[in-house]
Short mmCIF file of C-alpha atoms in Angstrom, two decimals:
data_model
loop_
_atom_site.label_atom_id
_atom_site.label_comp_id
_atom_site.label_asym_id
_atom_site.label_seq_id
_atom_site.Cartn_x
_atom_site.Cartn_y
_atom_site.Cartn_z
CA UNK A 1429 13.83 -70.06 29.28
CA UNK A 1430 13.26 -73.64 29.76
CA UNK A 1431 10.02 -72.78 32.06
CA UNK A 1432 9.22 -70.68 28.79
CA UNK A 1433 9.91 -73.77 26.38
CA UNK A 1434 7.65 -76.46 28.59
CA UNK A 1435 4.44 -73.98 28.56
CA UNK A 1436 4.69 -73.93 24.93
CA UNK A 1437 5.02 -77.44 24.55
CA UNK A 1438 1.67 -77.70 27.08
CA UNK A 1439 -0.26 -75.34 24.77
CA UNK A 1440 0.64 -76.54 21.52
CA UNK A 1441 -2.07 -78.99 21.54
CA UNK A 1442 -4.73 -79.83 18.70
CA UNK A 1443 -7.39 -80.04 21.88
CA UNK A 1444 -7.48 -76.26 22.67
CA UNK A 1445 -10.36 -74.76 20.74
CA UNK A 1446 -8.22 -71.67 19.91
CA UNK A 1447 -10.73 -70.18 17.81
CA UNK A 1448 -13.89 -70.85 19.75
CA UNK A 1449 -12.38 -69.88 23.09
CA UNK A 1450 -10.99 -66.72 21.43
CA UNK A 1451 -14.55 -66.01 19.94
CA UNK A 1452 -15.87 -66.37 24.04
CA UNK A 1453 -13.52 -64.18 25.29
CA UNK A 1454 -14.46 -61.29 22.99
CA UNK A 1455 -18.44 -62.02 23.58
CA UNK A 1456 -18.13 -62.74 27.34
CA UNK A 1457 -15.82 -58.96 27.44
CA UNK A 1458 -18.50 -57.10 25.24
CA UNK A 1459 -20.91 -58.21 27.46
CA UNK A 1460 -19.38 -57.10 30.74
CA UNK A 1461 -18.47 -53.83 29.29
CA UNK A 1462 -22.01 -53.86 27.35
CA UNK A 1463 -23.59 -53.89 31.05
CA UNK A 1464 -21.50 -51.62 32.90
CA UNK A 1465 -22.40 -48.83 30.18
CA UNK A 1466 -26.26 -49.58 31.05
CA UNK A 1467 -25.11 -49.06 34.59
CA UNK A 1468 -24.12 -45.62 33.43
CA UNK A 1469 -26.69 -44.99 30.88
CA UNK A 1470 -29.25 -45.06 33.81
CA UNK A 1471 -27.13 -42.34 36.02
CA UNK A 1472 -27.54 -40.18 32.45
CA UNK A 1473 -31.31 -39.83 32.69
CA UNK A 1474 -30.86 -38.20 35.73
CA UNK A 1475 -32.29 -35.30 36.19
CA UNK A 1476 -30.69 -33.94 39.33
CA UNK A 1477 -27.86 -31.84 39.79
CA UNK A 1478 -25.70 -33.86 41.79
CA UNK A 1479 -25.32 -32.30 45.59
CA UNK A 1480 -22.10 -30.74 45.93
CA UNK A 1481 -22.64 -29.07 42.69
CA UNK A 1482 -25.88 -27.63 42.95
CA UNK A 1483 -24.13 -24.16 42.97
CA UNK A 1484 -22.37 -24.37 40.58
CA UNK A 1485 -24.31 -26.10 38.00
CA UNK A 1486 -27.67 -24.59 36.79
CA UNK A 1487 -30.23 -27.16 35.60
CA UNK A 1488 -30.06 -26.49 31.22
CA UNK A 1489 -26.46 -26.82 31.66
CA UNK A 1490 -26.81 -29.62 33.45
CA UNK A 1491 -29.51 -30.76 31.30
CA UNK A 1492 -27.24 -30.52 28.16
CA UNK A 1493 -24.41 -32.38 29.59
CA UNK A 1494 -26.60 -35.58 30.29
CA UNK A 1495 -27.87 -35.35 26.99
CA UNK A 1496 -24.00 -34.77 25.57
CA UNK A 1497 -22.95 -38.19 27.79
CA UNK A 1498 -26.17 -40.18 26.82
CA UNK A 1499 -25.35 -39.16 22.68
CA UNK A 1500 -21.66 -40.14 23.27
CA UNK A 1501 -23.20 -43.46 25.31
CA UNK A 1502 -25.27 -43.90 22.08
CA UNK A 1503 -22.56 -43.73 19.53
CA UNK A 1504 -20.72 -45.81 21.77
CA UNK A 1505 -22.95 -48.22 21.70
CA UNK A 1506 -23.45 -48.63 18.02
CA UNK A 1507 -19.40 -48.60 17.21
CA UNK A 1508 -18.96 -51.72 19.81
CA UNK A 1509 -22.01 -53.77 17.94
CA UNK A 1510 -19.95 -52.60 14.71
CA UNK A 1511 -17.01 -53.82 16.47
CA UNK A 1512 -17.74 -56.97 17.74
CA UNK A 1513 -19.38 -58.10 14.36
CA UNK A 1514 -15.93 -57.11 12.33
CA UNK A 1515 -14.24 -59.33 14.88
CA UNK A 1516 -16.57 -62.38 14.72
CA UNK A 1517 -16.62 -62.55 11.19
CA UNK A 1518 -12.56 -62.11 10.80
CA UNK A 1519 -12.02 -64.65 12.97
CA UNK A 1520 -15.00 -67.16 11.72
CA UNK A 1521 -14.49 -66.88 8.40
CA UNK A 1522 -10.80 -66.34 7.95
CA UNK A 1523 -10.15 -63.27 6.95
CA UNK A 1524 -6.14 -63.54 8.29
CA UNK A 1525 -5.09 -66.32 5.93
CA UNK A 1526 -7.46 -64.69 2.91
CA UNK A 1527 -5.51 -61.69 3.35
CA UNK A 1528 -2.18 -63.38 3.95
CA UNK A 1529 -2.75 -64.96 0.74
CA UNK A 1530 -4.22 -61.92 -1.20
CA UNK A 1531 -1.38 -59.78 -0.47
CA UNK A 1532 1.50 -62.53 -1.09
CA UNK A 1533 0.03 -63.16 -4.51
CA UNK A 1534 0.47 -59.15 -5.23
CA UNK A 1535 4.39 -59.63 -4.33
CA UNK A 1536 4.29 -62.52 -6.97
CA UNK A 1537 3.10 -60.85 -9.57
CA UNK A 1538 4.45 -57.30 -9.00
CA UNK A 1539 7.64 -56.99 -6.76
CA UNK A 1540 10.91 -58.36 -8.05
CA UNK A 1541 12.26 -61.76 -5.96
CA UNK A 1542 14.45 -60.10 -3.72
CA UNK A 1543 11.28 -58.13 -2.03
CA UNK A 1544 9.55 -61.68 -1.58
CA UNK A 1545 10.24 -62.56 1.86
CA UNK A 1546 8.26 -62.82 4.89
CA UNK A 1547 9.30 -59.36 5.92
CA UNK A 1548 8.66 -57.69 3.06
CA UNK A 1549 5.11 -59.68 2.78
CA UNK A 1550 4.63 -59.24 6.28
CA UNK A 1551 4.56 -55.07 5.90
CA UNK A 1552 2.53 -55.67 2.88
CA UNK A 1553 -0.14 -57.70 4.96
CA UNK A 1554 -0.10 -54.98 7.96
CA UNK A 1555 -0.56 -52.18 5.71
CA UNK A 1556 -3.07 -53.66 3.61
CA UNK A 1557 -5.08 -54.55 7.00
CA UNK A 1558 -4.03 -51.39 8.62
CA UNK A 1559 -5.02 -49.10 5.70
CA UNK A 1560 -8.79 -51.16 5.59
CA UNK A 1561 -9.23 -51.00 9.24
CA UNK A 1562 -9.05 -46.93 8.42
CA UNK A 1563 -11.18 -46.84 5.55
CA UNK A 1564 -14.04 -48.94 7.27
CA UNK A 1565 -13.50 -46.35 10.46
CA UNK A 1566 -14.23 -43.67 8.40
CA UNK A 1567 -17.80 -43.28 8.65
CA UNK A 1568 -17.73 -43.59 12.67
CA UNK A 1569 -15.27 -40.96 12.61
CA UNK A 1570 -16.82 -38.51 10.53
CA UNK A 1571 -20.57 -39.21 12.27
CA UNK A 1572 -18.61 -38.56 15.48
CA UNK A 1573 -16.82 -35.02 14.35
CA UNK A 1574 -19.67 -33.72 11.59
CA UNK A 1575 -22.76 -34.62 13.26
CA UNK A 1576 -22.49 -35.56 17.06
CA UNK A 1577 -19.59 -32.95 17.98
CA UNK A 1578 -21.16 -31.04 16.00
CA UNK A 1579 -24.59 -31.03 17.88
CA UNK A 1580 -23.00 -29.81 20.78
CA UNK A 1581 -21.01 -26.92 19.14
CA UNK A 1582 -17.69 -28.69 19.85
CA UNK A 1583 -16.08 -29.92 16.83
CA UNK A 1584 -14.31 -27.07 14.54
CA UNK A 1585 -12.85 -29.58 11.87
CA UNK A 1586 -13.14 -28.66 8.30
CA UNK A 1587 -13.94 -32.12 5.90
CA UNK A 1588 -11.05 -31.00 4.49
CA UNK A 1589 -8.84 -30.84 7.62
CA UNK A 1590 -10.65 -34.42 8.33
CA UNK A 1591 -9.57 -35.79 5.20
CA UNK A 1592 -6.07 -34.02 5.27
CA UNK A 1593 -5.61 -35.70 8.91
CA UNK A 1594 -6.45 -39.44 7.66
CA UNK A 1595 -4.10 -38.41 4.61
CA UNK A 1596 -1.06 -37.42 7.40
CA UNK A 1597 -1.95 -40.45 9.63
CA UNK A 1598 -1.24 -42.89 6.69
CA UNK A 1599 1.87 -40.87 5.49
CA UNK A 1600 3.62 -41.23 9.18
CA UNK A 1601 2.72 -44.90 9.58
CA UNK A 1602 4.11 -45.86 6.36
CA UNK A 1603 7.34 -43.74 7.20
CA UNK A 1604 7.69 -45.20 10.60
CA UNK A 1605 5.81 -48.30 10.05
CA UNK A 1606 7.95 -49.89 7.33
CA UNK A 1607 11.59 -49.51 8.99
CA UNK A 1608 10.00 -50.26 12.72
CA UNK A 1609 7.93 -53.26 11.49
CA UNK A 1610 11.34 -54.75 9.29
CA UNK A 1611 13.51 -54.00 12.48
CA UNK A 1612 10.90 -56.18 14.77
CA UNK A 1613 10.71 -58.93 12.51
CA UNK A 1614 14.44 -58.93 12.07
CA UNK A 1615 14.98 -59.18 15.39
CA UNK A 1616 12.83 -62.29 15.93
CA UNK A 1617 14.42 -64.38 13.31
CA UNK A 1618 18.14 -63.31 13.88
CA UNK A 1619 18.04 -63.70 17.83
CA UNK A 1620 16.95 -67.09 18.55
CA UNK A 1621 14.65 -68.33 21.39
CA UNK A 1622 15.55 -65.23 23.55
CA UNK A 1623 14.18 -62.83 21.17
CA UNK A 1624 11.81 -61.19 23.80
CA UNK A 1625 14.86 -59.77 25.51
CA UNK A 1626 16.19 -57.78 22.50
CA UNK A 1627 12.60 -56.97 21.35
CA UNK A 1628 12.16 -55.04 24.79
CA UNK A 1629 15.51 -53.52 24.27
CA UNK A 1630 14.67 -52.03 20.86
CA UNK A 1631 11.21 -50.82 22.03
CA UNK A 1632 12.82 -48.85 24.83
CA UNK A 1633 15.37 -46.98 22.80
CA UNK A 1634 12.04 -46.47 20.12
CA UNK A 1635 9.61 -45.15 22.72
CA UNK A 1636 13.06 -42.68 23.50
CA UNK A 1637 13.31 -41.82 20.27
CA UNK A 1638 9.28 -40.84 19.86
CA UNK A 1639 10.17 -38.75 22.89
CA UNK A 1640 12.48 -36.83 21.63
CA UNK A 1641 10.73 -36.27 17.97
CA UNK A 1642 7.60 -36.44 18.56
CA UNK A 1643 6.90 -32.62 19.92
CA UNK A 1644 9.62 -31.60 17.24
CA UNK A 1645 8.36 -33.47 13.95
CA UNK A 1646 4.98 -35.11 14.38
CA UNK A 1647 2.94 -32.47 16.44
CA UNK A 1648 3.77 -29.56 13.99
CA UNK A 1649 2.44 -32.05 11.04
CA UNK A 1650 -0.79 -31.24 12.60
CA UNK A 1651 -1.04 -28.17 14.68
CA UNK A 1652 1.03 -24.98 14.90
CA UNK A 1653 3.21 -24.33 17.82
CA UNK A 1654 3.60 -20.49 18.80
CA UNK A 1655 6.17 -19.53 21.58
CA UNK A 1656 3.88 -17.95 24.42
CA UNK A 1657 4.37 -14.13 24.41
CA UNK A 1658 6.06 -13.08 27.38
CA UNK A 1659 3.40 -11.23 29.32
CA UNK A 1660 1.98 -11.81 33.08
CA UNK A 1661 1.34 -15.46 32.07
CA UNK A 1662 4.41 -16.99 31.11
CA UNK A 1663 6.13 -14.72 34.09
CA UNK A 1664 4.15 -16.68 36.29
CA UNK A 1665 4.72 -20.19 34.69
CA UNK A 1666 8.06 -19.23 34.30
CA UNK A 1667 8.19 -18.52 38.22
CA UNK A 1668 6.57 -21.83 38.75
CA UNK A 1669 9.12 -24.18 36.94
CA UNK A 1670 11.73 -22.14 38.78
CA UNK A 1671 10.43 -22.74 42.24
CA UNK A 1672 10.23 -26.66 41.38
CA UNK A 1673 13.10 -26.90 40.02
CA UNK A 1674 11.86 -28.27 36.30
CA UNK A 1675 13.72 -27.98 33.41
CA UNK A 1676 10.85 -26.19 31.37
CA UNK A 1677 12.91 -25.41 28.05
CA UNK A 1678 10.33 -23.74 26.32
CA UNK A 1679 6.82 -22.64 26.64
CA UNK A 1680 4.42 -23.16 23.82
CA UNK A 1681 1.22 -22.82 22.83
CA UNK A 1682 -0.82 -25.00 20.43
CA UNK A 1683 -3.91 -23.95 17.98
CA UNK A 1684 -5.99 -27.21 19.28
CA UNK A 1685 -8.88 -24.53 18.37
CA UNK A 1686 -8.87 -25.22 14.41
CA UNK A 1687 -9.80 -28.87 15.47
CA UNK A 1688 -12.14 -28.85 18.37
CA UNK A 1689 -12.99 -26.21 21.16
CA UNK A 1690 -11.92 -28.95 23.85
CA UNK A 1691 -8.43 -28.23 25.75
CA UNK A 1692 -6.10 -29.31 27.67
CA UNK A 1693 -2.03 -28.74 28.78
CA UNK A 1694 1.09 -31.08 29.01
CA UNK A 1695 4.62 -31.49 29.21
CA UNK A 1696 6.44 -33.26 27.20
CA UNK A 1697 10.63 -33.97 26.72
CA UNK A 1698 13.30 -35.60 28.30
CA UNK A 1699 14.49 -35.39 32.07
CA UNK A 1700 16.65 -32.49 31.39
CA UNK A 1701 14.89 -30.78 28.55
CA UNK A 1702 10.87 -30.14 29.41
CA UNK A 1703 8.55 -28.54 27.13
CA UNK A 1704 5.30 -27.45 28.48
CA UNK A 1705 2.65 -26.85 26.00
CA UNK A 1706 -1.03 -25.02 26.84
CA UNK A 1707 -4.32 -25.73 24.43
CA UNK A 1708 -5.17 -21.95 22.77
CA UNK A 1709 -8.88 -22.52 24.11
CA UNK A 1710 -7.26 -23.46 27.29
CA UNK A 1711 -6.13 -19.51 27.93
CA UNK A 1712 -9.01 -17.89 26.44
CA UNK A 1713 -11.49 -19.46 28.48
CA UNK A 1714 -9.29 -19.47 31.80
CA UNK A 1715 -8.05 -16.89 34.28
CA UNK A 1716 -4.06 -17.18 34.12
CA UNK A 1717 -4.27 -17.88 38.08
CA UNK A 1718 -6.19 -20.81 36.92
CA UNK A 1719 -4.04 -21.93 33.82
CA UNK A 1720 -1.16 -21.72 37.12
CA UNK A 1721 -3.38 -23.82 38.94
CA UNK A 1722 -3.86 -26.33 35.75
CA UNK A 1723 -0.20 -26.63 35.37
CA UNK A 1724 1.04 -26.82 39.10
CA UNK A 1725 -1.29 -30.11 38.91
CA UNK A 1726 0.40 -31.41 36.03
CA UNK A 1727 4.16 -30.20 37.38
CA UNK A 1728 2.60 -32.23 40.49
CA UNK A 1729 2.86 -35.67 38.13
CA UNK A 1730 6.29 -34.68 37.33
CA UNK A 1731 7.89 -33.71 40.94
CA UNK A 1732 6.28 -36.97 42.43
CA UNK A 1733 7.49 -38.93 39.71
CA UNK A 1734 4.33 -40.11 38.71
CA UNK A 1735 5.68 -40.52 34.52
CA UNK A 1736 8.86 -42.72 35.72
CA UNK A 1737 6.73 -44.91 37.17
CA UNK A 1738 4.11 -45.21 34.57
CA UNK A 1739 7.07 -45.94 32.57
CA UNK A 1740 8.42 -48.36 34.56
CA UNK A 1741 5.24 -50.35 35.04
CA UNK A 1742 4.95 -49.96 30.91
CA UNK A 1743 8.39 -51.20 30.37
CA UNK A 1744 7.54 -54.35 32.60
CA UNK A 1745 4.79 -55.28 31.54
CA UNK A 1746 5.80 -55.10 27.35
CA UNK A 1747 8.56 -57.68 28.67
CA UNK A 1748 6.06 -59.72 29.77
CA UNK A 1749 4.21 -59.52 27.12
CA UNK A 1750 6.92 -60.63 24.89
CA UNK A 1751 8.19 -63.05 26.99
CA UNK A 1752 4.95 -64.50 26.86
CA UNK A 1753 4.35 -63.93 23.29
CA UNK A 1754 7.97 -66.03 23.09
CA UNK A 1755 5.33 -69.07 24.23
CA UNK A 1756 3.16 -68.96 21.18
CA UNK A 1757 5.24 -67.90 18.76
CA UNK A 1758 5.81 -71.76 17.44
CA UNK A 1759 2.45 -72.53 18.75
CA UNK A 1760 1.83 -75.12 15.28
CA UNK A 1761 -2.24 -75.20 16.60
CA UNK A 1762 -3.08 -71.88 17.20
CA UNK A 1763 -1.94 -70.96 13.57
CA UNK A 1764 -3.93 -73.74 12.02
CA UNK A 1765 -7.06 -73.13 13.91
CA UNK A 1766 -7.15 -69.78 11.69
CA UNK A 1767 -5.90 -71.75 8.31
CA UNK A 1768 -2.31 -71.15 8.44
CA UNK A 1769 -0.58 -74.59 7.49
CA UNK A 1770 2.78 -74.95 6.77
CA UNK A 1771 3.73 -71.70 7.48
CA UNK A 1772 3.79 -70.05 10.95
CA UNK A 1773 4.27 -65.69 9.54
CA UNK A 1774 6.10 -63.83 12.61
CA UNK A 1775 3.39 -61.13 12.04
CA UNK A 1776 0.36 -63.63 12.20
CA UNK A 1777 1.66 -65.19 15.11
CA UNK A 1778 1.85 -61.84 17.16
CA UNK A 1779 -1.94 -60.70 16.28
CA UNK A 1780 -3.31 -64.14 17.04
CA UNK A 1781 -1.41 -63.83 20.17
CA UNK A 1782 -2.79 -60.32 21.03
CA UNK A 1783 -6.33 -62.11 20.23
CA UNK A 1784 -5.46 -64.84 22.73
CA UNK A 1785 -3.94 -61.97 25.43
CA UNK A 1786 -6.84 -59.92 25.08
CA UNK A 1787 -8.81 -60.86 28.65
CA UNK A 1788 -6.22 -59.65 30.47
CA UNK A 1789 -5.69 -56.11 29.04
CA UNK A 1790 -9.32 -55.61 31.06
CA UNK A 1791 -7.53 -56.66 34.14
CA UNK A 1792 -4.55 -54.76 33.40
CA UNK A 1793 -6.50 -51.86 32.62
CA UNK A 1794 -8.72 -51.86 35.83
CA UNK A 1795 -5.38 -52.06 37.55
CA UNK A 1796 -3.64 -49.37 36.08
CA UNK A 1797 -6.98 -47.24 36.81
CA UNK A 1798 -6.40 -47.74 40.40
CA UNK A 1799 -3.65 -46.18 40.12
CA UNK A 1800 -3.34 -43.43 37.93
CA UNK A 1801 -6.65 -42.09 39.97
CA UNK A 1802 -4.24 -42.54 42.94
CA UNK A 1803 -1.92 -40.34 40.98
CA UNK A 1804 -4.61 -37.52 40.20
CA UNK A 1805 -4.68 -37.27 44.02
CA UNK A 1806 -1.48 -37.10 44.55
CA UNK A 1807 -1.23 -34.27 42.01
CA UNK A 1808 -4.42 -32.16 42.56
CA UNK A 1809 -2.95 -32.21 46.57
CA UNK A 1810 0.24 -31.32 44.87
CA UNK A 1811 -1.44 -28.62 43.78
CA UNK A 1812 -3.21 -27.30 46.48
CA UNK A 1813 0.00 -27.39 49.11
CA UNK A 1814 1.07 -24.72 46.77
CA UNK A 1815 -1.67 -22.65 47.19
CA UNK A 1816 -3.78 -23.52 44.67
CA UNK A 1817 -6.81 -25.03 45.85
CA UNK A 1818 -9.29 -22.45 44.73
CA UNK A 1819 -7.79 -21.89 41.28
CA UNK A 1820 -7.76 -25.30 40.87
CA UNK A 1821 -11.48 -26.24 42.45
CA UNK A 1822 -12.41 -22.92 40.08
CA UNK A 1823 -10.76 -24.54 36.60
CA UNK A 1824 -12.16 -27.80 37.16
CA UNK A 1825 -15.69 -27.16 37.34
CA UNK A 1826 -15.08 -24.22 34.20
CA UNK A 1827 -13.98 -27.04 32.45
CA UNK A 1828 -16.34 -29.41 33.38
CA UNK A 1829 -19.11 -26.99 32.58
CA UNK A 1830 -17.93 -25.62 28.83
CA UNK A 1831 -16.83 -29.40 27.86
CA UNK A 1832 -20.43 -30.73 29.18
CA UNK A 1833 -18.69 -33.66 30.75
CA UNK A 1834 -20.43 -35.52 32.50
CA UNK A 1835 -21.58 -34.98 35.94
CA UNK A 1836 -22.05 -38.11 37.98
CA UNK A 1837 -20.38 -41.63 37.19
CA UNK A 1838 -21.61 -44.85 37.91
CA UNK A 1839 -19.26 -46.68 40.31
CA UNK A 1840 -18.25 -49.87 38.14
CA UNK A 1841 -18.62 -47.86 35.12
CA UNK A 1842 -16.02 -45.45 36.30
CA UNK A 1843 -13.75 -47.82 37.66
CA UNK A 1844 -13.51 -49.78 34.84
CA UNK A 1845 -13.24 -47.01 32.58
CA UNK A 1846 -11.41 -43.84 34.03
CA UNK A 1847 -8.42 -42.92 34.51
CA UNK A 1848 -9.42 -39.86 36.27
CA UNK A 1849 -11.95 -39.73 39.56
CA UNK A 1850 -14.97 -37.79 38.51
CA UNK A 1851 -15.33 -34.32 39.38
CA UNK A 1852 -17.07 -34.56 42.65
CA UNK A 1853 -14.67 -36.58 44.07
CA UNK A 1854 -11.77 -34.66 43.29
CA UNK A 1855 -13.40 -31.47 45.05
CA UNK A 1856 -14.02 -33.75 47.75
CA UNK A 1857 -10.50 -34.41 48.13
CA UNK A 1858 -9.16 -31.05 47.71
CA UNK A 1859 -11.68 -29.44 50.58
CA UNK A 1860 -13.52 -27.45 47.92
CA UNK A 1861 -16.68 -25.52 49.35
CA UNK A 1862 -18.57 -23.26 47.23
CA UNK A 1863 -18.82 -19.85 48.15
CA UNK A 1864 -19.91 -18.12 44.96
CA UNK A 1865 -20.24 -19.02 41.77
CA UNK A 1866 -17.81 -20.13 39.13
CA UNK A 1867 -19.00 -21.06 36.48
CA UNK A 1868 -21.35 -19.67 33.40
CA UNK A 1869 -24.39 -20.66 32.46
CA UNK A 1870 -25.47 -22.74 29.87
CA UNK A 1871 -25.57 -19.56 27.06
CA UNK A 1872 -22.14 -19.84 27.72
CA UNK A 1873 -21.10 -23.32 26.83
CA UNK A 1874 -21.37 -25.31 23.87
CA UNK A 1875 -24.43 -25.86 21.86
CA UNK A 1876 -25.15 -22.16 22.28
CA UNK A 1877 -22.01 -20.44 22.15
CA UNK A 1878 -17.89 -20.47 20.37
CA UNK A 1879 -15.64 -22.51 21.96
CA UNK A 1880 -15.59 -24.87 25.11
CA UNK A 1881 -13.08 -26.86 26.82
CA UNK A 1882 -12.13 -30.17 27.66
CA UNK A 1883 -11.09 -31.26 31.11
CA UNK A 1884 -8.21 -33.94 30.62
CA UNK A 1885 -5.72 -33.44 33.59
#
């Protein structure tokens, strides 16, 4: 605590150029990330199939996939510009304190005295922001769904279901939002300078909660969940949670299809109760030795306890985070270098400090890169010491071929930026070697045909 106390005193100085040096961070991280997507921009106008997929891959399909990651690079592209821009000018020209005021003023003049407070204002101010932030996303969004998913045959959304989703989105962050945000900022003025410590507490036993609910009450807002019909393919899945010994509860499957054709498969639950839930496009366009396959890979993240220690790395690093945020909280510089005098909001202080923090979330995330790849590994040779090296070598590419992902990665690029090693590298690793053809051709995946599929394991 008292190490805690002294580097607050240090930094609450009228010499640090909080703004300025905040501004420099975000240009000097656009600018990294700005050239590693050149980097893989130029691997996109390649024309060659890489090597070890030659067989596999004919040259439209290929063809369509580089023009799919090169679109996506595009878009990408434009929405960081966007991005920065929106950041520049709310930090250069105030927009924090204009809001702060804005929304205090409505409390005034609407809301009776006892709903004054800085909580109350507080939830005001991060709805208010929260709600514009959608509204100004919108456009992105719908450009990225209607006309760019769309291109490629992948996006099945409705405008309606688009707007229905924003509509839902709101509704569940004002329901959660409002108690959640009250119970933070009652925590940091009831518990003194040790706040951090009961701030971690409470976001454990919240992240437990969203757990529990969150396959039971906030999935079903948005997709329907069917019970698999028993058949060859739940026999077999059933079989498979058996032999590992995992508490599969029940077995589910999810109409991802009225939203996109992409797919996927997870579990989700606590450590006795596991629910395992399969993408609709996911078993239409797969063999069910290959859906196995899909899911002994993600059973593989369970049984070598990759998820405890993603949560355990998680859990450490939010206490550091609000230990550290502990250090600014008072910092009387930082909140006037962005027009806050005289008052030092709880809420303000914590987004100026995520502003300040922001540098090393890069770091953080190259790090936790490093090893969740290390965890694909582990699982894909989980996998395949069951006997599934085929089905899984099989899935992968089908997936990689009806999604259109992309091919070949650029090696900063794809360090910096996925969680996953690239296709090649994963067949690499799992002794794959092509002895007939898996995969369709390009009549067969999107921007010529129904549905398609999205490789996220």
């Amino acid at each position: 605590m008292d190490l805690l106390r002294r580097l607050g005193t240090s930094l609450d100085t009228p010499t640090i150029p909080w703004k300025s040096l905040i501004i420099t961070f975000a240009v000097g991280q656009y600018a990294i990330e700005s050239y590693l997507q050149y980097r893989q921009y130029q691997v996109l106008r390649r024309t060659t199939v890489p090597t070890q997929l030659k067989k596999e891959i004919d040259q439209e399909t290929y063809d369509k996939s580089q023009a799919y990651g090169r679109a996506k690079s595009q878009f990408s592209a434009v929405s960081n510009i966007w991005a920065q821009i929106k950041n520049y000018v709310t930090i250069r020209y105030d927009v924090y304190p204009w809001l702060w005021a804005v929304t205090g003023s409505w409390l005034l003049s609407y809301a009776p005295s006892r709903f004054q407070g800085e909580i109350t204002h507080s939830l005001l101010f991060g709805f208010t922001y929260s709600f514009a932030e959608t509204l100004i996303s919108i456009p992105f969004s719908y450009y990225h769904h209607f006309v760019l998913e769309e291109k490629f045959g992948f996006n099945k959304q409705t405008p309606a279901l688009f707007l229905t989703d924003i509509v839902k989105s709101l509704g569940l962050s004002l329901a959660f939002g409002i108690p959640l945000g009250a119970a933070f900022l009652k925590i940091v003025q009831k518990t003194g300078d040790q706040f951090f410590l009961y701030l971690w507490l409470f976001t454990l036993v919240v992240q437990l909660f969203f757990v529990t609910i969150y396959p039971i009450v906030i999935v079903p807002i948005f997709n329907k969940l069917t019970p698999l019909p028993p058949g060859s393919l739940k026999a077999r899945i059933d079989a498979l949670a058996a032999k590992l010994k995992f508490p599969l509860s029940e077995l589910q499957v999810i109409d991802g299809s009225k939203r996109s054709a992409h797919s996927n498969a997870y579990f989700t639950g606590l450590p006795w109760k596991k629910k395992i839930v399969i993408y609709d496009t996911l078993i239409e366009k797969s063999s069910e030795k290959e859906v196995e396959a899909i899911l002994a890979h993600e059973l593989g993240h369970w049984a070598k306890g990759h998820t405890t220690k993603l949560i355990g790395i998680s859990s450490a690093h939010l206490f550091y985070v609000f230990a550290l945020f502990s250090v600014f909280i008072n910092n009387r510089s930082l909140y006037e270098a962005f027009g806050f005098y005289g008052e030092k909001p709880i809420v303000i202080g914590f987004m100026l400090f995520n502003e300040v923090l922001s540098p090393t979330d890069s770091v953080v995330k190259l790090l936790m890169n490093v090893l969740t790849r290390k965890f694909e590994y582990e699982a894909d040779a989980f996998s395949h010491s069951l006997g599934y090296a085929t089905e899984l070598s099989s899935s992968l590419i089908k997936l990689q071929i009806q999604n259109l992902s992309s091919m070949d990665a650029d090696w900063m690029y794809s360090a910096y930026h996925y969680s996953h090693p690239i296709l090649t590298e994963r067949l690499k690793a799992v002794g794959w070697t092509s002895t007939e053809k898996v995969g369709g051709d390009a009549k067969g995946t999107a921007g010529g045909s129904e549905k398609s599929s999205k490789q996220e394991l």
